[in-house]
mmCIF file of C-alpha atoms and ligand atoms in Angstrom:
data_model
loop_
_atom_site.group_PDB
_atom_site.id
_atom_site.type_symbol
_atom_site.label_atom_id
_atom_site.label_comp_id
_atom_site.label_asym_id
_atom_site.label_seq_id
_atom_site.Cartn_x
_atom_site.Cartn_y
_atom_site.Cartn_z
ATOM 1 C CA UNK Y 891 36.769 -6.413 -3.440
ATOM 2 C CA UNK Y 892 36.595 -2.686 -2.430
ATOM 3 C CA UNK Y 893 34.696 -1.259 0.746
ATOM 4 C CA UNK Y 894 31.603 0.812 1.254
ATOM 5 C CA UNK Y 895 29.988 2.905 4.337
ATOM 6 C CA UNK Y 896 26.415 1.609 4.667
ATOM 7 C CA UNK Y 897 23.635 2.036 7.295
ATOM 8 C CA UNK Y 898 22.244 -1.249 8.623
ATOM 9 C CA UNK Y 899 19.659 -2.596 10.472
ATOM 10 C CA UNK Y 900 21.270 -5.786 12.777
ATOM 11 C CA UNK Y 901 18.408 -6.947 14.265
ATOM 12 C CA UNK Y 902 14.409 -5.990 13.201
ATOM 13 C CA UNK Y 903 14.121 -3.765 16.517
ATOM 14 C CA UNK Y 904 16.938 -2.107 16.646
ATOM 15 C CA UNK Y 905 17.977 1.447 14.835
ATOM 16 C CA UNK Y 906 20.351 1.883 11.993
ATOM 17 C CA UNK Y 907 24.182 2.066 12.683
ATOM 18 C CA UNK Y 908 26.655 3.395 10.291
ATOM 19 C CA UNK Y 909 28.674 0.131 9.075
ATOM 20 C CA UNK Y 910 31.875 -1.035 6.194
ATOM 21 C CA UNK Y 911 30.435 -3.258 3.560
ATOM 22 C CA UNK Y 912 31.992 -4.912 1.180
ATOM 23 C CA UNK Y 913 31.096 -4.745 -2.873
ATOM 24 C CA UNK Y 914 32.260 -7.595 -5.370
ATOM 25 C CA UNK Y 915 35.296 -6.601 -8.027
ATOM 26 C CA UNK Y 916 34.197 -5.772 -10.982
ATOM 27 C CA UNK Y 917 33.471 -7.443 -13.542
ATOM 28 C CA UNK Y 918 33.421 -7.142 -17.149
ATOM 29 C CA UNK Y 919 29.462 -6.154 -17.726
ATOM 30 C CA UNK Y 920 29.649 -4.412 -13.843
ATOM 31 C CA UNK Y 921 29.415 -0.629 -13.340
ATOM 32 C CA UNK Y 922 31.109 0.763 -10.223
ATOM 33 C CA UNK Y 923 28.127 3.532 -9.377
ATOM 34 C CA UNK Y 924 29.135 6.331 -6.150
ATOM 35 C CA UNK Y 925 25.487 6.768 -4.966
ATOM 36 C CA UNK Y 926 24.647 10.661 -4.278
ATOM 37 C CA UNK Y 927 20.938 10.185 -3.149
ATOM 38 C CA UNK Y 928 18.998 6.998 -2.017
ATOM 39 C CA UNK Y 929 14.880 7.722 -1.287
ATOM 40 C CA UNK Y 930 13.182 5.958 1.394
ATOM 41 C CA UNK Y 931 10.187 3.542 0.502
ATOM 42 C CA UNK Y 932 7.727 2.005 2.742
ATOM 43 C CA UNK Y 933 9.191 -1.809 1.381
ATOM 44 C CA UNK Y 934 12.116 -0.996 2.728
ATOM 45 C CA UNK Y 935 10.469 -0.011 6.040
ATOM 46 C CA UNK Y 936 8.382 -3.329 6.057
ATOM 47 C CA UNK Y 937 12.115 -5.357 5.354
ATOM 48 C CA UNK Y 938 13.900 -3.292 8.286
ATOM 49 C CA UNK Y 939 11.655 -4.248 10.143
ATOM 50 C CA UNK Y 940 10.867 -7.866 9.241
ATOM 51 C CA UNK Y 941 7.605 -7.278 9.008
ATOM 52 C CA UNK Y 942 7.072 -9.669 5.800
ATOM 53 C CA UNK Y 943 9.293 -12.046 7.738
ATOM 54 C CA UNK Y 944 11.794 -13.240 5.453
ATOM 55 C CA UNK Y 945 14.698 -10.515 6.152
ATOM 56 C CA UNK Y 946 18.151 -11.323 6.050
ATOM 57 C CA UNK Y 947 20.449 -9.268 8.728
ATOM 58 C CA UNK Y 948 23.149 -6.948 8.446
ATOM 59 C CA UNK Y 949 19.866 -5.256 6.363
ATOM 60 C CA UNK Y 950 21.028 -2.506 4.261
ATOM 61 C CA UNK Y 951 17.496 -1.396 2.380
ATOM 62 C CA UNK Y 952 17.338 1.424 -0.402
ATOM 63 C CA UNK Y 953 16.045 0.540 -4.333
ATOM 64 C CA UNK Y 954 15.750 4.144 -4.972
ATOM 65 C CA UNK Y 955 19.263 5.043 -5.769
ATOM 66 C CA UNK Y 956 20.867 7.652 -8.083
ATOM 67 C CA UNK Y 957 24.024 8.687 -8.662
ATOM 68 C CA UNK Y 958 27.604 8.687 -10.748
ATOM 69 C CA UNK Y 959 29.508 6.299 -12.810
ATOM 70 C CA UNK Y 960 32.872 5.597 -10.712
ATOM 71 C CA UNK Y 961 34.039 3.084 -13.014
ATOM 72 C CA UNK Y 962 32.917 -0.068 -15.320
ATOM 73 C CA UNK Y 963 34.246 -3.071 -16.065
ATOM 74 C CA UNK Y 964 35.737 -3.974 -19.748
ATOM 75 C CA UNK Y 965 32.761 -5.326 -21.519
ATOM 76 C CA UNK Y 966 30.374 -2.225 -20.400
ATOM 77 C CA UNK Y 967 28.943 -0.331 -23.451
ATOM 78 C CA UNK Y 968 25.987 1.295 -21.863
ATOM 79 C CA UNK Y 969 27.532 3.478 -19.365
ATOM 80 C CA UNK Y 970 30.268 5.276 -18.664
ATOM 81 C CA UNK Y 971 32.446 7.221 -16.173
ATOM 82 C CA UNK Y 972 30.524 10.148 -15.100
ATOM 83 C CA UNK Y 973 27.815 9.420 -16.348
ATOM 84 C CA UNK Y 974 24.460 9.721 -14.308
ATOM 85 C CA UNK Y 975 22.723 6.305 -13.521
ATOM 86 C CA UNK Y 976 20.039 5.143 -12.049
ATOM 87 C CA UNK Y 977 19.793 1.321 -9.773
ATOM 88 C CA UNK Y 978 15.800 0.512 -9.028
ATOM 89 C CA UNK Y 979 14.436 -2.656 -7.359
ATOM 90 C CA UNK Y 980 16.100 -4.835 -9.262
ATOM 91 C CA UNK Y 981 20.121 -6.152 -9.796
ATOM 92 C CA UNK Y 982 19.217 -8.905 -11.717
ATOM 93 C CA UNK Y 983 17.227 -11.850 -13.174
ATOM 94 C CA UNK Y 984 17.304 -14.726 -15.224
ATOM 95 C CA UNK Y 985 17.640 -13.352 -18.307
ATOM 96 C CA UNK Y 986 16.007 -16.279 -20.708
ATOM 97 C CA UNK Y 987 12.383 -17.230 -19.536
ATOM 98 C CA UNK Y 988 9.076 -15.399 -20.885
ATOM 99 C CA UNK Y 989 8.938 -12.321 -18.597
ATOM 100 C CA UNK Y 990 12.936 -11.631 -19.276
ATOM 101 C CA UNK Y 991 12.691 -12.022 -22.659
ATOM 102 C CA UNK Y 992 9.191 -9.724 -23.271
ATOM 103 C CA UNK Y 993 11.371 -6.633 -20.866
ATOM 104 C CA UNK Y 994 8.871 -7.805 -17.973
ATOM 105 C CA UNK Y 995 11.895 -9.028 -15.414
ATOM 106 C CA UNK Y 996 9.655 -7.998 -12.452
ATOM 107 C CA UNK Y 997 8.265 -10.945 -13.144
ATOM 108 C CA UNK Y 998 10.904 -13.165 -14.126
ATOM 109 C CA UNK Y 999 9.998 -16.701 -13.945
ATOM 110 C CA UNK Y 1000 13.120 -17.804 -11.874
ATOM 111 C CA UNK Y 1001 12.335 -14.932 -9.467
ATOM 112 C CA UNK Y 1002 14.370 -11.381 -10.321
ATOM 113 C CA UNK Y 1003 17.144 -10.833 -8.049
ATOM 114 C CA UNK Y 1004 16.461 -7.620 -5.671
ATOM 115 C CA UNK Y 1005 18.580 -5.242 -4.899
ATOM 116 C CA UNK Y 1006 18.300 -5.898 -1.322
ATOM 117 C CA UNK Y 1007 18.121 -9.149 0.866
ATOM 118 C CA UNK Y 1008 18.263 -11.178 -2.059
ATOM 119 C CA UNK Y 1009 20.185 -14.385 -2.023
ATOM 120 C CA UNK Y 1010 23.399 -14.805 -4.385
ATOM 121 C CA UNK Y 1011 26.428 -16.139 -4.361
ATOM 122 C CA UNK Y 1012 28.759 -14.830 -2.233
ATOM 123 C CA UNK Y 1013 30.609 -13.886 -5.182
ATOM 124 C CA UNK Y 1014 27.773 -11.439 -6.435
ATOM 125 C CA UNK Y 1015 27.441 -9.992 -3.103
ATOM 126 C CA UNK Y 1016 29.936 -11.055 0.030
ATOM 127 C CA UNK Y 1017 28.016 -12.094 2.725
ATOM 128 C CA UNK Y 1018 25.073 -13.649 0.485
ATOM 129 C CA UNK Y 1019 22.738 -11.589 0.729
ATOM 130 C CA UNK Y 1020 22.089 -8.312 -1.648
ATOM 131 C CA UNK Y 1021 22.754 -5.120 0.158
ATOM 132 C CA UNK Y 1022 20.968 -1.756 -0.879
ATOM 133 C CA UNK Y 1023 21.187 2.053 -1.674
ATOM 134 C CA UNK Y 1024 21.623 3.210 2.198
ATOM 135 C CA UNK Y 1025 25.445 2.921 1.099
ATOM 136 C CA UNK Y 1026 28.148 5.247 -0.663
ATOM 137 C CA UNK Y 1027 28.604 2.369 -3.598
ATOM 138 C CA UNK Y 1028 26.908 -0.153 -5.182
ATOM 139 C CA UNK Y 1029 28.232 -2.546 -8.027
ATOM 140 C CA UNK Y 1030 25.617 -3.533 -10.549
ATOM 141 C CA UNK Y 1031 25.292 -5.487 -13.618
ATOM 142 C CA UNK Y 1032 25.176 -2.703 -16.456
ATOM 143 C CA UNK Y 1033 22.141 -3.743 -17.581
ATOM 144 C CA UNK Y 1034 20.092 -3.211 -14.805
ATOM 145 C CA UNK Y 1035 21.632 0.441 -14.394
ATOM 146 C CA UNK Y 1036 19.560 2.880 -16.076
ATOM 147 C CA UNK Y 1037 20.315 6.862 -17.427
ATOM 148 C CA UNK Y 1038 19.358 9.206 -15.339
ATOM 149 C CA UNK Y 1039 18.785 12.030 -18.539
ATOM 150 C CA UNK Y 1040 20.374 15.461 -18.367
ATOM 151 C CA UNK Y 1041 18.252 17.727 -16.389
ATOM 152 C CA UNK Y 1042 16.688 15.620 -14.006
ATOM 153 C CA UNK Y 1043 18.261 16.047 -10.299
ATOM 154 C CA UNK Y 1044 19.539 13.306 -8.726
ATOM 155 C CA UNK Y 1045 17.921 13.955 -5.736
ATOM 156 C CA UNK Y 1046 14.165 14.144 -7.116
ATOM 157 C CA UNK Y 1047 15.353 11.106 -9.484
ATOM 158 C CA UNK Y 1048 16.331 8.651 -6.809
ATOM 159 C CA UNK Y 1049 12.213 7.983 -5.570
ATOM 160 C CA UNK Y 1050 10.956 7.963 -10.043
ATOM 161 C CA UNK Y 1051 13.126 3.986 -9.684
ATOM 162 C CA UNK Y 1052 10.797 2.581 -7.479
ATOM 163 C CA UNK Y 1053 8.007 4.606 -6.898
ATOM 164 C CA UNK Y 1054 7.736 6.098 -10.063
ATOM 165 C CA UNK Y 1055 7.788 2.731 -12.358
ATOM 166 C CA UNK Y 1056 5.135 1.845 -10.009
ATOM 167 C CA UNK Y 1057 2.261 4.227 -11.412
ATOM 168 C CA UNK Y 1058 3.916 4.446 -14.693
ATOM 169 C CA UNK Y 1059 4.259 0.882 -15.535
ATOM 170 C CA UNK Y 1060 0.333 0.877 -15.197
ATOM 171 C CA UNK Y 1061 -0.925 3.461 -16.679
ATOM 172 C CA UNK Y 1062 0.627 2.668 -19.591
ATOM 173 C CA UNK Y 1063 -0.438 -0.803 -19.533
ATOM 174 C CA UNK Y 1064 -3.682 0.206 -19.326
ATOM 175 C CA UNK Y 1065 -3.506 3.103 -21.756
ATOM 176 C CA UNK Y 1066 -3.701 6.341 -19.715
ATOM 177 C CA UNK Y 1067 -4.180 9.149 -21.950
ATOM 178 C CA UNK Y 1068 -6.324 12.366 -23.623
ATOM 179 C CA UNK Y 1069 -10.072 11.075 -22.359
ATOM 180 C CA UNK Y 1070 -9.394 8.826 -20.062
ATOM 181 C CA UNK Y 1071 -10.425 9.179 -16.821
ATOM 182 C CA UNK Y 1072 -7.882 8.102 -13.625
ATOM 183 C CA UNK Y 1073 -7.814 8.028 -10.298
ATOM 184 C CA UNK Y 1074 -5.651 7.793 -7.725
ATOM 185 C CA UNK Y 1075 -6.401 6.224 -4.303
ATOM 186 C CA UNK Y 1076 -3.583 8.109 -2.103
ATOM 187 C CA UNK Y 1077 -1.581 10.975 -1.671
ATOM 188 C CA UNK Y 1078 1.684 9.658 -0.451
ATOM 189 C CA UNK Y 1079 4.889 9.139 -2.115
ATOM 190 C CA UNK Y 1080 3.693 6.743 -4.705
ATOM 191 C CA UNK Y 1081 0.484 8.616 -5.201
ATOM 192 C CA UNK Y 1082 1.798 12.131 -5.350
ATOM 193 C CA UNK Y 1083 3.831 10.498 -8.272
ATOM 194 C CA UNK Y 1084 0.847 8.881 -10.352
ATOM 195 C CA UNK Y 1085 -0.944 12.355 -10.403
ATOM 196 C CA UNK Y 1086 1.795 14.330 -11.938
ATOM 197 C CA UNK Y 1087 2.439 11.118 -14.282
ATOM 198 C CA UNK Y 1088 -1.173 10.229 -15.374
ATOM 199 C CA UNK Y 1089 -1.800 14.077 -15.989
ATOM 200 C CA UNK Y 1090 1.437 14.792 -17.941
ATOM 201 C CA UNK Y 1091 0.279 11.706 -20.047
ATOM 202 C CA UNK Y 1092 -2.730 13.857 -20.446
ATOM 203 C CA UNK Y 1093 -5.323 12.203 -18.322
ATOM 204 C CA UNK Y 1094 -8.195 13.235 -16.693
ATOM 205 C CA UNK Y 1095 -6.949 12.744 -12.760
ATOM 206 C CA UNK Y 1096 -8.544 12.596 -9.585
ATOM 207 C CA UNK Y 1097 -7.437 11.637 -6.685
ATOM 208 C CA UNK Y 1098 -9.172 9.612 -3.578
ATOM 209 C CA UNK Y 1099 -7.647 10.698 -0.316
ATOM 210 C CA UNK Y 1100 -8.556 9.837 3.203
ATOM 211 C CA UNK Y 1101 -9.007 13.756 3.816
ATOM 212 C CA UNK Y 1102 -8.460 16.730 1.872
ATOM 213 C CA UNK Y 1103 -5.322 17.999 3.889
ATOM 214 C CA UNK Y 1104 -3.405 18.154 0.374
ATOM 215 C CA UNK Y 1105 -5.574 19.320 -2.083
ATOM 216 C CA UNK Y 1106 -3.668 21.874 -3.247
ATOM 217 C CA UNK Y 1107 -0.671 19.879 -3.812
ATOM 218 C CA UNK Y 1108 -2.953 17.592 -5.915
ATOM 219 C CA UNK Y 1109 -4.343 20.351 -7.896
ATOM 220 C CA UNK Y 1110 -0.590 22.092 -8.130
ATOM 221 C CA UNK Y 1111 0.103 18.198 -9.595
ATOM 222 C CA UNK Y 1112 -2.355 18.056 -12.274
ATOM 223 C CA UNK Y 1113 -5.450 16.481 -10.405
ATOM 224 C CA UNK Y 1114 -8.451 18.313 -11.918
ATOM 225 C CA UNK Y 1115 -10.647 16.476 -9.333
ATOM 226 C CA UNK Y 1116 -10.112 15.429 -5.203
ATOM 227 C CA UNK Y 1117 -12.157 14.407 -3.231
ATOM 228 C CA UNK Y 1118 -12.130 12.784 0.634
ATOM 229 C CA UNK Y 1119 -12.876 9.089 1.420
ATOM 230 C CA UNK Y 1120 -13.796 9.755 4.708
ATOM 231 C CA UNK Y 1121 -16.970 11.418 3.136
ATOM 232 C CA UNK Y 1122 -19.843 8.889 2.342
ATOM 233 C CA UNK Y 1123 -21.067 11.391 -0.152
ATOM 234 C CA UNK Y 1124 -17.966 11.056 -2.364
ATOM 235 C CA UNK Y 1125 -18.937 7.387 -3.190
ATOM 236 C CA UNK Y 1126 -22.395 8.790 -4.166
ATOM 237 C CA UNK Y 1127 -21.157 11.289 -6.387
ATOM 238 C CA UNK Y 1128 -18.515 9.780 -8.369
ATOM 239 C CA UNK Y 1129 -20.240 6.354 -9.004
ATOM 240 C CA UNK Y 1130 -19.461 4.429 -12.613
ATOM 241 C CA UNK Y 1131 -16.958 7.974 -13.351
ATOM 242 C CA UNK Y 1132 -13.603 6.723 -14.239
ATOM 243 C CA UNK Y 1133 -12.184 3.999 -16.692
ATOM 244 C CA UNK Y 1134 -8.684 3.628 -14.298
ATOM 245 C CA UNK Y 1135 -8.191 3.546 -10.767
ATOM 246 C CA UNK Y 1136 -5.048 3.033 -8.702
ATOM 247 C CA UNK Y 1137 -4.813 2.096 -5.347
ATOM 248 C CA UNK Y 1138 -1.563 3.030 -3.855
ATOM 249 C CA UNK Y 1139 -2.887 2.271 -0.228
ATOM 250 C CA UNK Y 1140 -1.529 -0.500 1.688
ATOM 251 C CA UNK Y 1141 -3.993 -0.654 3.959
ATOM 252 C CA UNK Y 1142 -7.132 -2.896 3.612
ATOM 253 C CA UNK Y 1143 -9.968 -0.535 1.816
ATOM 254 C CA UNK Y 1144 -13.921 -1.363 1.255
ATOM 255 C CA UNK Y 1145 -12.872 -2.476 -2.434
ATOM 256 C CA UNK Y 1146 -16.309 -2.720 -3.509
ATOM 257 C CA UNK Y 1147 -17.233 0.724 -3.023
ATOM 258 C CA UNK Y 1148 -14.309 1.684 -4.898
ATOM 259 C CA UNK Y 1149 -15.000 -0.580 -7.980
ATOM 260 C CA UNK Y 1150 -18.906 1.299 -8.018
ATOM 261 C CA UNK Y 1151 -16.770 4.038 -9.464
ATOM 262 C CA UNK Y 1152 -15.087 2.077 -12.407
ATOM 263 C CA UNK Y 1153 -17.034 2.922 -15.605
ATOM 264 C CA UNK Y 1154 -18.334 0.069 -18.100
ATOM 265 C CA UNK Y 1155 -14.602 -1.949 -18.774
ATOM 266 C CA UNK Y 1156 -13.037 0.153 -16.198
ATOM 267 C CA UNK Y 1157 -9.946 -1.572 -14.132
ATOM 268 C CA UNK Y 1158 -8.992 -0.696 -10.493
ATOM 269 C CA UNK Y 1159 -5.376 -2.116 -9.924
ATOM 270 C CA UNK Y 1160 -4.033 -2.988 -6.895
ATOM 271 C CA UNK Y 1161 -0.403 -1.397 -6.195
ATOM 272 C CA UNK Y 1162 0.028 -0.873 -2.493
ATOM 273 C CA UNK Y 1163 -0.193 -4.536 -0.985
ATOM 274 C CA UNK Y 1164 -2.147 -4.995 2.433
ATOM 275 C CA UNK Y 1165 -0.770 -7.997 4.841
ATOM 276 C CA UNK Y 1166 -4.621 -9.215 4.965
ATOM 277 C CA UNK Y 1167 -6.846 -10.774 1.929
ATOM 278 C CA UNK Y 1168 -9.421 -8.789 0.617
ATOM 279 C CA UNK Y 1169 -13.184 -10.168 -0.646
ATOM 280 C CA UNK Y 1170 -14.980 -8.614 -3.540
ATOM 281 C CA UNK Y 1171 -18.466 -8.467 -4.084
ATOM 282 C CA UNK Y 1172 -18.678 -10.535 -7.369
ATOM 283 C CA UNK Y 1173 -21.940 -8.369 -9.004
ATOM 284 C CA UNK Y 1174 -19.591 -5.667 -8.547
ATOM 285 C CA UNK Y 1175 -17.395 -7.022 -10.964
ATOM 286 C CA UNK Y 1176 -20.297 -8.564 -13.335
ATOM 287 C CA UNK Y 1177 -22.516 -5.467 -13.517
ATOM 288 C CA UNK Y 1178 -20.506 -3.545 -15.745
ATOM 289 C CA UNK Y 1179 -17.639 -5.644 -17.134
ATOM 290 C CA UNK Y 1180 -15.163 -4.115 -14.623
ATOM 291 C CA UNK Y 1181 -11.419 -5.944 -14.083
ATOM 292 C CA UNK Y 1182 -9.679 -6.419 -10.984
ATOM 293 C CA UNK Y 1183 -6.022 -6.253 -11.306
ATOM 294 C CA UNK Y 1184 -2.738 -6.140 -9.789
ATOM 295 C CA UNK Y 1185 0.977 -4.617 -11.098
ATOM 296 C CA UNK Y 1186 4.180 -4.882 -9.591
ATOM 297 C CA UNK Y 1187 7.147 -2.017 -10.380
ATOM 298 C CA UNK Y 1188 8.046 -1.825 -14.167
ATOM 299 C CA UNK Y 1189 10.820 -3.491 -16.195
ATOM 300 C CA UNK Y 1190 14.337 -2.052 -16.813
ATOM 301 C CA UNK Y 1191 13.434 -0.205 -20.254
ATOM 302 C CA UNK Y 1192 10.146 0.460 -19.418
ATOM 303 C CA UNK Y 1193 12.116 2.574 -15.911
ATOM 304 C CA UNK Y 1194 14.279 3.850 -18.328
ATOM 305 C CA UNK Y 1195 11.402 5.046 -20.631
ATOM 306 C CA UNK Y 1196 9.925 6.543 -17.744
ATOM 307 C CA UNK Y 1197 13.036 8.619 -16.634
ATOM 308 C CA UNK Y 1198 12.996 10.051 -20.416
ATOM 309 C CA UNK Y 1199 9.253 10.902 -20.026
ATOM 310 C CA UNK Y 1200 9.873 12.288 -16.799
ATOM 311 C CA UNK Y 1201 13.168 14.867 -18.184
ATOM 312 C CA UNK Y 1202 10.663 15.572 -21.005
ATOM 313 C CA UNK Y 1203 7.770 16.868 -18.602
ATOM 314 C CA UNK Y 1204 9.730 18.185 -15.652
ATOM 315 C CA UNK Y 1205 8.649 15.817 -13.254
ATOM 316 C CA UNK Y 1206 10.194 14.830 -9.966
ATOM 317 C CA UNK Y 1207 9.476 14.033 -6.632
ATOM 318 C CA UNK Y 1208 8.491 15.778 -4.240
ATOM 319 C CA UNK Y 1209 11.265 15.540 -1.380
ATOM 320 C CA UNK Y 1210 12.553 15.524 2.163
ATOM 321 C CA UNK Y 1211 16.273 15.400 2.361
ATOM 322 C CA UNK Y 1212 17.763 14.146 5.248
ATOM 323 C CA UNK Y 1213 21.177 12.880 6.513
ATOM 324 C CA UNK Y 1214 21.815 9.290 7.053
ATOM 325 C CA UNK Y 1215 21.652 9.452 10.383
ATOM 326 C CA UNK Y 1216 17.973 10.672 10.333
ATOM 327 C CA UNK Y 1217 17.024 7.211 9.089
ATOM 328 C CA UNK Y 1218 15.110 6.330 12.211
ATOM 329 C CA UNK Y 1219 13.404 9.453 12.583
ATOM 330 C CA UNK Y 1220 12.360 9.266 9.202
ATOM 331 C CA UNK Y 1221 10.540 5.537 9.132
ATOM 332 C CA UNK Y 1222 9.084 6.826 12.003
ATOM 333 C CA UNK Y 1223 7.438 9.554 10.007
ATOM 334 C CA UNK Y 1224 6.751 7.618 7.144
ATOM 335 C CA UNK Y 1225 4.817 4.898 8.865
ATOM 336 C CA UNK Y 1226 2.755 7.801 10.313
ATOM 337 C CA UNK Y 1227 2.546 9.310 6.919
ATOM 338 C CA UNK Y 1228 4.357 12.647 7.777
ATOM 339 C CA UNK Y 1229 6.028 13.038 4.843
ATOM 340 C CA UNK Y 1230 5.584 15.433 1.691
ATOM 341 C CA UNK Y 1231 6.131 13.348 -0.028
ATOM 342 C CA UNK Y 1232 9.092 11.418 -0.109
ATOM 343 C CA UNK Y 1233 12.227 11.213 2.134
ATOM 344 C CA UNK Y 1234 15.862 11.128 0.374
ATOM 345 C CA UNK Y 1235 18.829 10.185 1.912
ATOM 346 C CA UNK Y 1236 21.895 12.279 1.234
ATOM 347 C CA UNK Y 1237 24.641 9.886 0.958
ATOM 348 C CA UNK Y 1238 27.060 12.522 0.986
ATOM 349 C CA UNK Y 1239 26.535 12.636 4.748
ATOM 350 C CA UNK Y 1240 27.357 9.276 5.772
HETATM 351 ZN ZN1 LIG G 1990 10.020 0.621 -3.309
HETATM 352 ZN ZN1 LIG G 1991 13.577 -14.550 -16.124
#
């Protein structure tokens, strides 16, 4: 058993105190990782803060965590001391059903374990719960540790685990690429992400924003095309235009006037989850063979893939760093999206 600093929530209204965890011994397929940089994502806002109900205190959140090799166990062959790794959403899963077996553990049929307030044994994780990245060390099963590749900063790394599997995952799944024609519904810190992704893949990108406050951010992204969704006119104008859309919004939109703008086979999927059920106008769906669909993070090679892509084409994300003890501050911010674009921890400060 060895000891970690860690910032926890205690109780879902209180504000995050500097604490000692403890992480398991290793084992012989664990890796020992010192975490440098952890980013901030609105899940682990909505877990803080029990707002999906289900959160287990002490709450330690962060699946967006990058850093170094400290040490691995005597069975690891996939990483080694020094080496620059990667931890995402996931710690775990069951390793044999469909999902596991086809590199899909997001959607492992046992349920993948998360890398925060998960249940294990008390052996995988003392107290029986899974702690996160808002910590100096983690210990994680080496094959849910991915490369971070040579060239890529840590710090502009840490948000590509969560957020950026999230837009990559689908848009390769639904084969973004030269003439294809994407948009994004969002500028945030998954959004900001899809544009420099889907454009680098050599898409056609737009993106659908509430105003046009960050236009030139999209356009210094790759978005050839952005328009504001608090102007009636856009609907008018980009009706039956694209083949892909992707809602990063968590907030319940008027989904019908968004699937107007899917071409003939085009999909909108939904990324960013709202608390509240949405309807859909069926002849919306009908009319011109469109698909309404769904996607949830990205498997552990396909995250992997996507940090190699990313080293390849430059891309990071676009940051805030902040101290550990800015945590409050910054969920603050995030929930009133004042952030450009995504807020990183820097561990070194706790
Ligand atoms: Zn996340
Ligand atoms: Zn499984």
């Amino acid at each position: 058993m060895s000891t970690a600093a860690a910032y926890a929530l205690s109780a879902p209204d209180g504000s995050f105190e500097k604490v000692t965890i403890q992480r398991r011994e290793l084992g012989p397929h664990d890796v020992l990782i010192d975490i440098k940089f952890a980013g901030i994502c609105h899940s682990d806002i909505h877990t803080a803060r029990d707002e999906w109900g289900r959160t287990r205190y002490p709450c330690v959140p962060g699946h967006e965590i990058a850093g170094v090799v400290a040490a691995v166990g005597s069975a690891v062959s996939r990483h080694r001391v020094g080496d620059h790794v990667g931890v995402g959403c996931m710690v775990g899963s069951c390793g044999v059903c469909a999902p596991c077996l086809a590199d899909e553990e997001q959607y492992c049929a046992a349920g993948a374990t998360m890398t925060y307030n998960s249940v294990v044994d008390p052996a995988v994780q003392p107290g029986g719960h899974t702690l996160g990245g808002y910590s100096t060390q983690i210990v994680v099963t080496e094959n849910f540790v991915v490369a971070i590749p040579e060239g890529l900063g840590l710090d502009v790394a840490a948000p590509l685990l969560c957020a950026g599997v999230t837009l990559y995952s689908p848009l390769r799944h639904w084969g973004a690429g030269p003439g294809k024609k994407i948009a994004i519904i969002g500028m945030g810190g998954l959004g900001h992400v899809g544009v420099k992704l889907a454009a680098a893949m050599g898409a056609e990108v737009t993106v659908l924003s509430h105003s046009l406050s960050k236009q030139e951010d999209g356009k210094l992204f790759g978005a050839v095309g952005y328009y504001a969704t608090s102007d009636k006119q856009t609907f008018r104008d980009l009706r039956g235009r694209f083949d892909l859309i992707l809602n990063t919004v968590s907030a319940n939109l008027p989904i019908d006037d968004y699937l107007r703008l899917l071409n003939l086979d085009g999909t909108l999927v939904i990324l960013g989850l709202p608390e509240n059920p949405m309807s859909v106008q069926p002849f919306n769906l009908a009319g011109y063979r469109r698909s309404l669909a769904g996607s949830m993070i990205g498997g552990v090679a396909q995250t992997q893939e996507m940090l190699n892509f990313c080293a390849e084409h430059g891309i990071g994300a676009e940051i805030e760093l902040i101290a550990a003890d800015e945590i409050d501050g910054a969920y603050d911010r995030v929930v009133a999206s004042d952030v450009r674009y995504r807020f990183v921890i820097d561990v070194s400060t706790m």
